[in-house]
């Protein structure tokens, strides 16, 4: 669908970053969710206000088997050399493994566990499908940082996701601590849209998964955004098995891991079926399927 | 004095890091200090137990003038291109400026301010002189990490400081926050000595001030040390003007600064006059005077 209206222009050649209005709501329905795993009214308010919600340890019973499966996949001969495997910028340590729900029934089942799927459906008030899945491993001492960015900005520009009706539900496979390279967020930043200067290099993802540059805002707009958010950076921490819901447009980064403890997390990007991608707003070809699921889209069922 | 006994051997060609006994006390006297700036018995206990002590904002009245002086020095024609000025590994931003108390009367006066000098003398129970002074600037977004190390290990191996009767007293010139690249410490680690594998490259300091490798322990010994310290990493934070005393042998690092806020600190390394350097235990030539003050040593007076 080329020529779709672009409500969230970014990397369209401007010389400076700018703040734009977010014209969409943060949560898309306030009805209660079926079953025991729906979020409470207070949890919905936290997500709406901060842009993320932490549920400590609720999927701890899946951690051991998911970690074992990850170990298996990391050395599986059929994965060696595949583009889904991304290494650290300055070592051979695995940084990311994409498409895990397609490689593994165990990962696929985790994505459909109602403890993560029910709240995702509730927050987006719709049937959902997986736009992207990945494991990010941040090895002790070696794991390097990710620059500040809004995921939605990338998904919009590079994948054609029209609106911020998309979120990440993720599971800690290690304890996430203040200083082992946790996600750092600007709470409340999801209520603003940062339109980033410049344009998107062709096949940007070949570099951006190691070191993101296009789409990462400069210091002036970051200071302005931080000020709007009370100059507060928060780390997202908790024990293994913690589940986090993180609104697609939340400004976040993650620092190096200088600690002697590794930090591995499993991410599922859930998109509303009413928010199916159009042609990328960068005007470029869509990214490969392990980064951006192509049609047809089937609703996930628990 | 070549041939001095080496009570803290490190980088002596071992193939593995090892833990060794610290044979010296942490604080060297328990007498009260003269005047209003002596530390209390409780503060002495904190320093002895944790290896550091934080006095929030006590020198706030000096911050504005020190910052202005630093701005002046950063662009002073007489400093351009001098080895005292160290830039970031991947940009031209100033990372460190050494020898500031020799360039500037204002910095020299700060080192003799009784709010920092009196506790330093009290903790070391002796007259002291400045082994090294420096400003470490960690620019917003760009400031890069320092690996784990014990300062004393470097001063011992590369400068011939015989015993851990040496400490750093430092002053925050910016707010130090959890996520703008603060010092990270392993509280209690100063009570163990990590003897590091390998040897010291010739003129190591030309690289080590940007990226330290020799003297930085490996992950196995760091995990062991962390375990001995309750697996707790702590950040040293506070408002501008905070003074910190940090025992020479405390294991610490400092992570990247991914925040939009710069973090600049001023460090004075105070050494006991009874702990004067001998020939470096590496067997190499002493480092330049801006890194390791040479004799004669004059006691600092307020």
Short mmCIF file of N, CA and C in Angstrom, two decimals, chain B residues 123-228:
data_model
loop_
_atom_site.label_atom_id
_atom_site.label_comp_id
_atom_site.label_asym_id
_atom_site.label_seq_id
_atom_site.Cartn_x
_atom_site.Cartn_y
_atom_site.Cartn_z
N UNK B 123 42.70 9.36 57.83
CA UNK B 123 42.58 7.96 57.39
C UNK B 123 43.95 7.32 57.22
N UNK B 124 44.91 8.10 56.73
CA UNK B 124 46.25 7.54 56.51
C UNK B 124 47.15 7.73 57.74
N UNK B 125 46.64 8.47 58.72
CA UNK B 125 47.36 8.70 59.99
C UNK B 125 48.79 9.17 59.74
N UNK B 126 48.90 10.14 58.85
CA UNK B 126 50.24 10.60 58.50
C UNK B 126 50.13 11.91 57.73
N UNK B 127 51.27 12.54 57.56
CA UNK B 127 51.37 13.61 56.57
C UNK B 127 51.21 12.98 55.19
N UNK B 128 50.67 13.77 54.26
CA UNK B 128 50.42 13.23 52.93
C UNK B 128 50.95 14.18 51.86
N UNK B 129 51.15 13.64 50.66
CA UNK B 129 51.45 14.47 49.49
C UNK B 129 50.59 13.94 48.35
N UNK B 130 50.56 14.68 47.25
CA UNK B 130 49.72 14.26 46.11
C UNK B 130 50.54 13.42 45.14
N UNK B 131 50.17 12.14 45.03
CA UNK B 131 50.82 11.25 44.08
C UNK B 131 50.37 11.56 42.65
N UNK B 132 49.10 11.92 42.50
CA UNK B 132 48.54 12.19 41.17
C UNK B 132 47.28 13.03 41.34
N UNK B 133 47.01 13.92 40.42
CA UNK B 133 45.70 14.58 40.40
C UNK B 133 45.17 14.52 38.98
N UNK B 134 43.85 14.52 38.87
CA UNK B 134 43.27 14.51 37.52
C UNK B 134 41.81 14.91 37.57
N UNK B 135 41.34 15.37 36.43
CA UNK B 135 39.90 15.51 36.21
C UNK B 135 39.51 14.43 35.22
N UNK B 136 38.47 13.68 35.55
CA UNK B 136 37.89 12.76 34.57
C UNK B 136 36.55 13.32 34.13
N UNK B 137 36.47 13.63 32.85
CA UNK B 137 35.21 14.12 32.29
C UNK B 137 34.58 12.96 31.55
N UNK B 138 33.32 12.73 31.77
CA UNK B 138 32.67 11.67 31.02
C UNK B 138 31.50 12.29 30.27
N UNK B 139 31.76 12.70 29.03
CA UNK B 139 30.74 13.48 28.33
C UNK B 139 29.46 12.69 28.09
N UNK B 140 28.34 13.39 28.13
CA UNK B 140 27.04 12.81 27.86
C UNK B 140 27.06 12.03 26.54
N UNK B 141 26.48 10.86 26.53
CA UNK B 141 26.36 9.96 25.37
C UNK B 141 27.69 9.38 24.91
N UNK B 142 28.79 10.18 24.99
CA UNK B 142 30.06 9.76 24.39
C UNK B 142 31.01 9.09 25.37
N UNK B 143 30.88 9.41 26.67
CA UNK B 143 31.88 8.98 27.64
C UNK B 143 31.93 7.47 27.74
N UNK B 144 33.11 6.92 27.62
CA UNK B 144 33.27 5.47 27.59
C UNK B 144 33.76 4.93 28.92
N UNK B 145 33.64 3.64 29.07
CA UNK B 145 33.88 2.96 30.33
C UNK B 145 35.36 2.83 30.69
N UNK B 146 35.61 2.57 31.98
CA UNK B 146 36.90 2.09 32.48
C UNK B 146 36.67 0.66 33.00
N UNK B 147 37.56 -0.26 32.68
CA UNK B 147 37.43 -1.64 33.16
C UNK B 147 37.65 -1.70 34.68
N UNK B 148 37.28 -2.83 35.26
CA UNK B 148 37.53 -3.07 36.67
C UNK B 148 39.02 -3.03 36.97
N UNK B 149 39.37 -2.40 38.06
CA UNK B 149 40.77 -2.40 38.50
C UNK B 149 40.85 -1.90 39.93
N UNK B 150 41.97 -2.19 40.55
CA UNK B 150 42.35 -1.57 41.81
C UNK B 150 43.40 -0.52 41.46
N UNK B 151 43.18 0.73 41.89
CA UNK B 151 44.19 1.76 41.61
C UNK B 151 45.53 1.39 42.21
N UNK B 152 45.49 0.86 43.44
CA UNK B 152 46.74 0.52 44.11
C UNK B 152 47.54 -0.49 43.30
N UNK B 153 46.86 -1.43 42.67
CA UNK B 153 47.58 -2.42 41.86
C UNK B 153 48.42 -1.72 40.80
N UNK B 154 47.82 -0.73 40.12
CA UNK B 154 48.57 0.01 39.10
C UNK B 154 49.70 0.84 39.74
N UNK B 155 49.37 1.54 40.81
CA UNK B 155 50.39 2.41 41.44
C UNK B 155 51.54 1.57 42.00
N UNK B 156 51.23 0.38 42.45
CA UNK B 156 52.26 -0.51 42.96
C UNK B 156 53.15 -1.01 41.83
N UNK B 157 52.52 -1.61 40.82
CA UNK B 157 53.28 -2.22 39.72
C UNK B 157 53.99 -1.16 38.88
N UNK B 158 53.27 -0.11 38.52
CA UNK B 158 53.83 0.84 37.55
C UNK B 158 54.56 2.02 38.20
N UNK B 159 54.22 2.31 39.48
CA UNK B 159 54.84 3.49 40.12
C UNK B 159 55.68 3.14 41.34
N UNK B 160 55.66 1.88 41.79
CA UNK B 160 56.48 1.50 42.94
C UNK B 160 55.93 1.92 44.29
N UNK B 161 54.63 2.20 44.40
CA UNK B 161 54.04 2.50 45.70
C UNK B 161 54.03 1.19 46.50
N UNK B 162 54.74 1.14 47.65
CA UNK B 162 54.94 -0.17 48.29
C UNK B 162 53.69 -0.80 48.90
N UNK B 163 52.88 0.01 49.60
CA UNK B 163 51.79 -0.52 50.42
C UNK B 163 50.49 0.21 50.13
N UNK B 164 49.36 -0.41 50.44
CA UNK B 164 48.08 0.30 50.28
C UNK B 164 47.83 1.27 51.43
N UNK B 165 48.70 2.22 51.57
CA UNK B 165 48.48 3.32 52.53
C UNK B 165 48.35 4.59 51.70
N UNK B 166 47.36 4.58 50.83
CA UNK B 166 47.17 5.59 49.80
C UNK B 166 45.67 5.60 49.48
N UNK B 167 45.14 6.74 49.21
CA UNK B 167 43.69 6.80 48.91
C UNK B 167 43.42 7.95 47.96
N UNK B 168 42.24 7.91 47.38
CA UNK B 168 41.80 9.01 46.53
C UNK B 168 40.71 9.78 47.24
N UNK B 169 40.88 11.09 47.29
CA UNK B 169 39.81 11.97 47.76
C UNK B 169 39.32 12.71 46.54
N UNK B 170 38.03 12.66 46.27
CA UNK B 170 37.58 13.30 45.03
C UNK B 170 36.32 14.12 45.23
N UNK B 171 36.12 15.01 44.28
CA UNK B 171 35.06 16.01 44.37
C UNK B 171 34.21 15.95 43.11
N UNK B 172 32.89 15.82 43.29
CA UNK B 172 31.99 15.81 42.12
C UNK B 172 31.87 17.23 41.57
N UNK B 173 32.20 17.42 40.31
CA UNK B 173 31.97 18.72 39.67
C UNK B 173 30.63 18.74 38.93
N UNK B 174 29.99 17.59 38.81
CA UNK B 174 28.63 17.45 38.28
C UNK B 174 27.90 16.53 39.24
N UNK B 175 26.58 16.54 39.17
CA UNK B 175 25.86 15.49 39.87
C UNK B 175 26.31 14.14 39.32
N UNK B 176 26.59 13.20 40.19
CA UNK B 176 26.86 11.83 39.78
C UNK B 176 25.59 11.03 40.02
N UNK B 177 25.05 10.45 38.95
CA UNK B 177 23.77 9.75 39.02
C UNK B 177 23.99 8.28 38.73
N UNK B 178 22.97 7.51 39.00
CA UNK B 178 23.08 6.06 38.78
C UNK B 178 23.45 5.74 37.33
N UNK B 179 22.98 6.55 36.37
CA UNK B 179 23.16 6.18 34.97
C UNK B 179 23.88 7.22 34.12
N UNK B 180 24.68 8.08 34.74
CA UNK B 180 25.53 8.94 33.89
C UNK B 180 27.01 8.56 34.04
N UNK B 181 27.26 7.27 34.22
CA UNK B 181 28.64 6.81 34.24
C UNK B 181 29.33 7.02 35.57
N UNK B 182 28.66 6.72 36.68
CA UNK B 182 29.28 6.93 37.99
C UNK B 182 30.35 5.88 38.25
N UNK B 183 31.10 6.06 39.33
CA UNK B 183 31.99 4.99 39.75
C UNK B 183 31.14 3.83 40.26
N UNK B 184 31.45 2.62 39.79
CA UNK B 184 30.81 1.42 40.33
C UNK B 184 31.85 0.70 41.18
N UNK B 185 31.44 0.30 42.38
CA UNK B 185 32.40 -0.33 43.28
C UNK B 185 31.86 -1.67 43.77
N UNK B 186 32.79 -2.52 44.16
CA UNK B 186 32.44 -3.74 44.90
C UNK B 186 32.78 -3.45 46.36
N UNK B 187 31.78 -3.04 47.15
CA UNK B 187 32.09 -2.68 48.54
C UNK B 187 32.74 -3.85 49.28
N UNK B 188 33.80 -3.60 49.97
CA UNK B 188 34.51 -4.64 50.72
C UNK B 188 35.66 -5.28 49.94
N UNK B 189 35.73 -5.02 48.65
CA UNK B 189 36.76 -5.68 47.83
C UNK B 189 38.17 -5.22 48.19
N UNK B 190 38.27 -4.06 48.83
CA UNK B 190 39.59 -3.52 49.19
C UNK B 190 40.30 -4.41 50.21
N UNK B 191 39.55 -5.33 50.84
CA UNK B 191 40.17 -6.19 51.85
C UNK B 191 40.85 -7.42 51.23
N UNK B 192 40.78 -7.53 49.89
CA UNK B 192 41.45 -8.62 49.18
C UNK B 192 42.37 -7.99 48.13
N UNK B 193 43.45 -8.67 47.83
CA UNK B 193 44.33 -8.14 46.78
C UNK B 193 44.29 -9.09 45.59
N UNK B 194 43.96 -8.53 44.43
CA UNK B 194 43.93 -9.36 43.22
C UNK B 194 45.26 -9.22 42.49
N UNK B 195 45.97 -10.34 42.44
CA UNK B 195 47.21 -10.39 41.69
C UNK B 195 46.85 -10.82 40.26
N UNK B 196 47.14 -9.95 39.32
CA UNK B 196 46.65 -10.13 37.96
C UNK B 196 47.67 -10.89 37.12
N UNK B 197 47.16 -11.74 36.25
CA UNK B 197 48.02 -12.54 35.35
C UNK B 197 48.74 -11.62 34.37
N UNK B 198 49.72 -12.21 33.68
CA UNK B 198 50.38 -11.48 32.60
C UNK B 198 51.49 -10.57 33.09
N UNK B 199 51.89 -9.65 32.21
CA UNK B 199 52.94 -8.69 32.54
C UNK B 199 52.48 -7.31 32.05
N UNK B 200 53.33 -6.32 32.26
CA UNK B 200 52.98 -4.95 31.89
C UNK B 200 53.72 -4.57 30.61
N UNK B 201 52.99 -4.18 29.56
CA UNK B 201 53.70 -3.73 28.35
C UNK B 201 54.52 -2.49 28.65
N UNK B 202 55.61 -2.29 27.93
CA UNK B 202 56.40 -1.06 28.06
C UNK B 202 55.52 0.16 27.78
N UNK B 203 55.72 1.21 28.56
CA UNK B 203 54.97 2.45 28.38
C UNK B 203 53.47 2.19 28.24
N UNK B 204 53.01 1.30 29.11
CA UNK B 204 51.61 0.88 29.14
C UNK B 204 50.64 2.05 29.26
N UNK B 205 51.08 3.09 30.02
CA UNK B 205 50.16 4.20 30.29
C UNK B 205 49.71 4.92 29.04
N UNK B 206 50.48 4.81 27.95
CA UNK B 206 50.07 5.50 26.72
C UNK B 206 48.75 4.93 26.21
N UNK B 207 48.48 3.65 26.49
CA UNK B 207 47.21 3.05 26.11
C UNK B 207 46.24 2.96 27.28
N UNK B 208 46.79 2.64 28.47
CA UNK B 208 45.92 2.25 29.57
C UNK B 208 45.03 3.39 30.05
N UNK B 209 45.41 4.62 29.78
CA UNK B 209 44.58 5.73 30.24
C UNK B 209 43.33 5.86 29.37
N UNK B 210 43.37 5.27 28.18
CA UNK B 210 42.18 5.27 27.33
C UNK B 210 41.40 3.97 27.52
N UNK B 211 42.10 2.86 27.42
CA UNK B 211 41.47 1.55 27.60
C UNK B 211 42.43 0.69 28.40
N UNK B 212 42.04 0.42 29.65
CA UNK B 212 42.95 -0.37 30.49
C UNK B 212 42.80 -1.85 30.21
N UNK B 213 43.93 -2.52 29.96
CA UNK B 213 43.91 -3.98 29.81
C UNK B 213 44.81 -4.61 30.85
N UNK B 214 46.12 -4.33 30.81
CA UNK B 214 47.01 -4.88 31.84
C UNK B 214 46.53 -4.39 33.20
N UNK B 215 46.41 -5.31 34.15
CA UNK B 215 45.97 -4.93 35.49
C UNK B 215 44.48 -5.04 35.69
N UNK B 216 43.74 -5.30 34.63
CA UNK B 216 42.29 -5.47 34.79
C UNK B 216 42.02 -6.97 34.91
N UNK B 217 41.45 -7.39 36.05
CA UNK B 217 41.29 -8.83 36.29
C UNK B 217 40.26 -9.46 35.35
N UNK B 218 40.38 -10.77 35.16
CA UNK B 218 39.45 -11.51 34.31
C UNK B 218 38.17 -11.86 35.05
N UNK B 219 37.25 -12.45 34.28
CA UNK B 219 35.90 -12.64 34.81
C UNK B 219 35.85 -13.64 35.97
N UNK B 220 36.74 -14.64 35.95
CA UNK B 220 36.64 -15.67 37.00
C UNK B 220 36.96 -15.07 38.37
N UNK B 221 38.04 -14.28 38.42
CA UNK B 221 38.42 -13.71 39.71
C UNK B 221 37.43 -12.62 40.12
N UNK B 222 36.87 -11.92 39.13
CA UNK B 222 35.86 -10.90 39.46
C UNK B 222 34.62 -11.54 40.07
N UNK B 223 34.22 -12.69 39.52
CA UNK B 223 33.05 -13.38 40.08
C UNK B 223 33.32 -13.83 41.51
N UNK B 224 34.55 -14.34 41.71
CA UNK B 224 34.92 -14.82 43.04
C UNK B 224 34.95 -13.65 44.03
N UNK B 225 35.55 -12.56 43.60
CA UNK B 225 35.63 -11.38 44.45
C UNK B 225 34.23 -10.83 44.73
N UNK B 226 33.38 -10.77 43.70
CA UNK B 226 32.01 -10.28 43.89
C UNK B 226 31.28 -11.15 44.91
N UNK B 227 31.50 -12.45 44.81
CA UNK B 227 30.85 -13.37 45.75
C UNK B 227 31.31 -13.09 47.19
N UNK B 228 32.62 -12.87 47.34
CA UNK B 228 33.15 -12.54 48.67
C UNK B 228 32.55 -11.23 49.20
#
